[in-house]
PDB file of C-alpha atoms in Angstrom:
ATOM      1  CA  UNK A 130     -19.613 -10.634  -9.650  1.00  0.00           C
ATOM      2  CA  UNK A 131     -21.181 -12.162  -6.561  1.00  0.00           C
ATOM      3  CA  UNK A 132     -21.154 -15.944  -6.379  1.00  0.00           C
ATOM      4  CA  UNK A 133     -24.216 -17.828  -5.128  1.00  0.00           C
ATOM      5  CA  UNK A 134     -23.921 -20.350  -2.292  1.00  0.00           C
ATOM      6  CA  UNK A 135     -26.484 -22.898  -1.241  1.00  0.00           C
ATOM      7  CA  UNK A 136     -28.735 -21.367   1.408  1.00  0.00           C
ATOM      8  CA  UNK A 137     -29.134 -24.520   3.516  1.00  0.00           C
ATOM      9  CA  UNK A 138     -25.604 -24.271   4.978  1.00  0.00           C
ATOM     10  CA  UNK A 139     -23.978 -21.492   7.000  1.00  0.00           C
ATOM     11  CA  UNK A 140     -20.691 -20.382   5.472  1.00  0.00           C
ATOM     12  CA  UNK A 141     -17.998 -18.234   7.071  1.00  0.00           C
ATOM     13  CA  UNK A 142     -15.748 -15.923   5.096  1.00  0.00           C
ATOM     14  CA  UNK A 143     -12.214 -16.943   6.118  1.00  0.00           C
ATOM     15  CA  UNK A 144      -8.972 -15.423   4.898  1.00  0.00           C
ATOM     16  CA  UNK A 145      -5.232 -16.015   4.899  1.00  0.00           C
ATOM     17  CA  UNK A 146      -2.423 -13.474   4.405  1.00  0.00           C
ATOM     18  CA  UNK A 147      -1.197 -14.843   1.064  1.00  0.00           C
ATOM     19  CA  UNK A 148      -2.090 -14.941  -2.601  1.00  0.00           C
ATOM     20  CA  UNK A 149      -4.714 -17.516  -3.621  1.00  0.00           C
ATOM     21  CA  UNK A 150      -3.527 -20.697  -5.265  1.00  0.00           C
ATOM     22  CA  UNK A 151      -4.802 -21.286  -8.793  1.00  0.00           C
ATOM     23  CA  UNK A 152      -8.216 -22.926  -8.690  1.00  0.00           C
ATOM     24  CA  UNK A 153      -8.727 -22.442  -4.920  1.00  0.00           C
ATOM     25  CA  UNK A 154     -12.407 -22.928  -4.021  1.00  0.00           C
ATOM     26  CA  UNK A 155     -14.508 -22.714  -0.888  1.00  0.00           C
ATOM     27  CA  UNK A 156     -16.078 -25.554   1.088  1.00  0.00           C
ATOM     28  CA  UNK A 157     -18.940 -25.795  -1.404  1.00  0.00           C
ATOM     29  CA  UNK A 158     -16.331 -26.958  -3.972  1.00  0.00           C
ATOM     30  CA  UNK A 159     -17.754 -24.452  -6.428  1.00  0.00           C
ATOM     31  CA  UNK A 160     -17.156 -20.854  -5.269  1.00  0.00           C
ATOM     32  CA  UNK A 161     -13.733 -19.499  -6.225  1.00  0.00           C
ATOM     33  CA  UNK A 162     -11.473 -17.913  -3.618  1.00  0.00           C
ATOM     34  CA  UNK A 163     -11.055 -14.124  -3.908  1.00  0.00           C
ATOM     35  CA  UNK A 164      -7.721 -12.304  -3.702  1.00  0.00           C
ATOM     36  CA  UNK A 165      -7.412  -8.714  -2.432  1.00  0.00           C
ATOM     37  CA  UNK A 166      -3.985  -7.463  -3.572  1.00  0.00           C
ATOM     38  CA  UNK A 167      -4.051  -4.262  -1.478  1.00  0.00           C
ATOM     39  CA  UNK A 168      -4.032  -6.401   1.663  1.00  0.00           C
ATOM     40  CA  UNK A 169      -2.300  -9.501   0.228  1.00  0.00           C
ATOM     41  CA  UNK A 170      -5.282 -11.538   1.455  1.00  0.00           C
ATOM     42  CA  UNK A 171      -7.001 -14.596  -0.018  1.00  0.00           C
ATOM     43  CA  UNK A 172     -10.555 -15.293   1.203  1.00  0.00           C
ATOM     44  CA  UNK A 173     -13.041 -18.085   0.638  1.00  0.00           C
ATOM     45  CA  UNK A 174     -16.245 -19.412   2.173  1.00  0.00           C
ATOM     46  CA  UNK A 175     -15.754 -22.232   4.687  1.00  0.00           C
ATOM     47  CA  UNK A 176     -18.272 -24.436   6.504  1.00  0.00           C
ATOM     48  CA  UNK A 177     -16.301 -24.379   9.774  1.00  0.00           C
ATOM     49  CA  UNK A 178     -15.606 -21.198  11.715  1.00  0.00           C
ATOM     50  CA  UNK A 179     -12.361 -19.435  10.812  1.00  0.00           C
ATOM     51  CA  UNK A 180      -9.536 -20.649  13.036  1.00  0.00           C
ATOM     52  CA  UNK A 181     -11.663 -23.461  14.551  1.00  0.00           C
ATOM     53  CA  UNK A 182      -9.661 -25.820  16.777  1.00  0.00           C
ATOM     54  CA  UNK A 183      -9.772 -28.851  14.470  1.00  0.00           C
ATOM     55  CA  UNK A 184     -10.006 -26.965  11.182  1.00  0.00           C
ATOM     56  CA  UNK A 185      -6.494 -27.522   9.853  1.00  0.00           C
ATOM     57  CA  UNK A 186      -6.525 -24.603   7.454  1.00  0.00           C
ATOM     58  CA  UNK A 187      -4.432 -21.516   6.726  1.00  0.00           C
ATOM     59  CA  UNK A 188      -7.708 -19.554   6.404  1.00  0.00           C
ATOM     60  CA  UNK A 189      -7.903 -18.436  10.054  1.00  0.00           C
ATOM     61  CA  UNK A 190      -8.919 -14.770   9.802  1.00  0.00           C
ATOM     62  CA  UNK A 191     -12.643 -13.984   9.840  1.00  0.00           C
ATOM     63  CA  UNK A 192     -13.835 -11.222   7.473  1.00  0.00           C
ATOM     64  CA  UNK A 193     -17.131  -9.889   6.211  1.00  0.00           C
ATOM     65  CA  UNK A 194     -18.760 -11.813   3.365  1.00  0.00           C
ATOM     66  CA  UNK A 195     -17.833  -9.040   0.908  1.00  0.00           C
ATOM     67  CA  UNK A 196     -14.207 -10.267   1.088  1.00  0.00           C
ATOM     68  CA  UNK A 197     -15.326 -13.658  -0.210  1.00  0.00           C
ATOM     69  CA  UNK A 198     -17.604 -12.230  -2.890  1.00  0.00           C
ATOM     70  CA  UNK A 199     -15.394  -9.682  -4.622  1.00  0.00           C
ATOM     71  CA  UNK A 200     -11.868  -8.287  -4.385  1.00  0.00           C
ATOM     72  CA  UNK A 201     -11.691  -5.394  -1.907  1.00  0.00           C
ATOM     73  CA  UNK A 202      -9.370  -3.252  -4.019  1.00  0.00           C
ATOM     74  CA  UNK A 203      -9.341   0.342  -2.878  1.00  0.00           C
ATOM     75  CA  UNK A 204      -8.586   3.011  -5.383  1.00  0.00           C
ATOM     76  CA  UNK A 205      -5.723   4.575  -3.430  1.00  0.00           C
ATOM     77  CA  UNK A 206      -4.740   8.041  -4.534  1.00  0.00           C
ATOM     78  CA  UNK A 207      -1.698   9.300  -2.683  1.00  0.00           C
ATOM     79  CA  UNK A 208      -1.936  12.719  -1.100  1.00  0.00           C
ATOM     80  CA  UNK A 209       0.136  15.494  -2.564  1.00  0.00           C
ATOM     81  CA  UNK A 210       3.676  15.328  -1.272  1.00  0.00           C
ATOM     82  CA  UNK A 211       4.858  18.437   0.513  1.00  0.00           C
ATOM     83  CA  UNK A 212       8.115  18.481  -1.386  1.00  0.00           C
ATOM     84  CA  UNK A 213       9.894  21.806  -1.729  1.00  0.00           C
ATOM     85  CA  UNK A 214       9.240  23.423  -5.053  1.00  0.00           C
ATOM     86  CA  UNK A 215      12.207  24.085  -7.292  1.00  0.00           C
ATOM     87  CA  UNK A 216      13.004  27.743  -7.787  1.00  0.00           C
ATOM     88  CA  UNK A 217      13.939  28.794 -11.294  1.00  0.00           C
ATOM     89  CA  UNK A 218      17.688  29.211 -11.523  1.00  0.00           C
ATOM     90  CA  UNK A 219      18.680  32.706 -12.529  1.00  0.00           C
ATOM     91  CA  UNK A 220      21.989  33.618 -14.089  1.00  0.00           C
ATOM     92  CA  UNK A 221      24.018  35.542 -11.458  1.00  0.00           C
ATOM     93  CA  UNK A 222      25.893  37.340 -14.278  1.00  0.00           C
ATOM     94  CA  UNK A 223      22.672  39.165 -15.131  1.00  0.00           C
ATOM     95  CA  UNK A 224      22.135  40.380 -11.536  1.00  0.00           C
ATOM     96  CA  UNK A 225      23.494  43.445  -9.831  1.00  0.00           C
ATOM     97  CA  UNK A 226      26.627  42.419  -7.866  1.00  0.00           C
ATOM     98  CA  UNK A 227      26.196  42.390  -4.055  1.00  0.00           C
ATOM     99  CA  UNK A 228      22.405  42.413  -4.359  1.00  0.00           C
ATOM    100  CA  UNK A 229      20.634  39.849  -2.147  1.00  0.00           C
ATOM    101  CA  UNK A 230      19.544  37.780  -5.172  1.00  0.00           C
ATOM    102  CA  UNK A 231      23.090  37.798  -6.587  1.00  0.00           C
ATOM    103  CA  UNK A 232      24.571  36.728  -3.233  1.00  0.00           C
ATOM    104  CA  UNK A 233      22.030  33.937  -2.713  1.00  0.00           C
ATOM    105  CA  UNK A 234      22.306  32.678  -6.302  1.00  0.00           C
ATOM    106  CA  UNK A 235      26.104  32.732  -6.205  1.00  0.00           C
ATOM    107  CA  UNK A 236      26.893  31.338  -2.757  1.00  0.00           C
ATOM    108  CA  UNK A 237      23.962  29.135  -1.685  1.00  0.00           C
ATOM    109  CA  UNK A 238      23.541  25.472  -2.535  1.00  0.00           C
ATOM    110  CA  UNK A 239      20.359  24.685  -4.485  1.00  0.00           C
ATOM    111  CA  UNK A 240      20.712  20.873  -4.376  1.00  0.00           C
ATOM    112  CA  UNK A 241      18.623  20.583  -1.196  1.00  0.00           C
ATOM    113  CA  UNK A 242      21.561  19.114   0.729  1.00  0.00           C
ATOM    114  CA  UNK A 243      23.040  20.329   3.953  1.00  0.00           C
ATOM    115  CA  UNK A 244      26.234  22.368   4.060  1.00  0.00           C
ATOM    116  CA  UNK A 245      27.020  21.011   7.556  1.00  0.00           C
ATOM    117  CA  UNK A 246      29.535  18.468   6.246  1.00  0.00           C
ATOM    118  CA  UNK A 247      31.403  21.130   4.260  1.00  0.00           C
ATOM    119  CA  UNK A 248      31.607  23.408   7.308  1.00  0.00           C
ATOM    120  CA  UNK A 249      32.974  20.581   9.506  1.00  0.00           C
ATOM    121  CA  UNK A 250      35.656  19.752   6.937  1.00  0.00           C
ATOM    122  CA  UNK A 251      36.666  23.409   6.743  1.00  0.00           C
ATOM    123  CA  UNK A 252      37.141  23.563  10.569  1.00  0.00           C
ATOM    124  CA  UNK A 253      39.514  20.579  10.693  1.00  0.00           C
TER     125      UNK A 253
END
């Protein structure tokens, strides 16, 4: 939903690192400010350059006009996490005693924690 600006004036797309206030508009007093939640950035068209010396405005960061025309929401899809896969727990009573699987299933911790603390306590 692009918003039209008058073509006789040069406008700059200026942003601030905050959410837009309700009803915030650009210098043309007509074009609504645009919020990009992914970047927590509010942008609107201004007549003066972003961060100009005597432009007392929080909108100091210059961005491309697309930031002032529409929200720049990216469809972020997190990458697969390389978490260790859970191994099915087998009942040690059904395994042959002293077999590797019986020993591992009986004596090893499957909670993903470290046994280092238990070993230190046993030494003291």
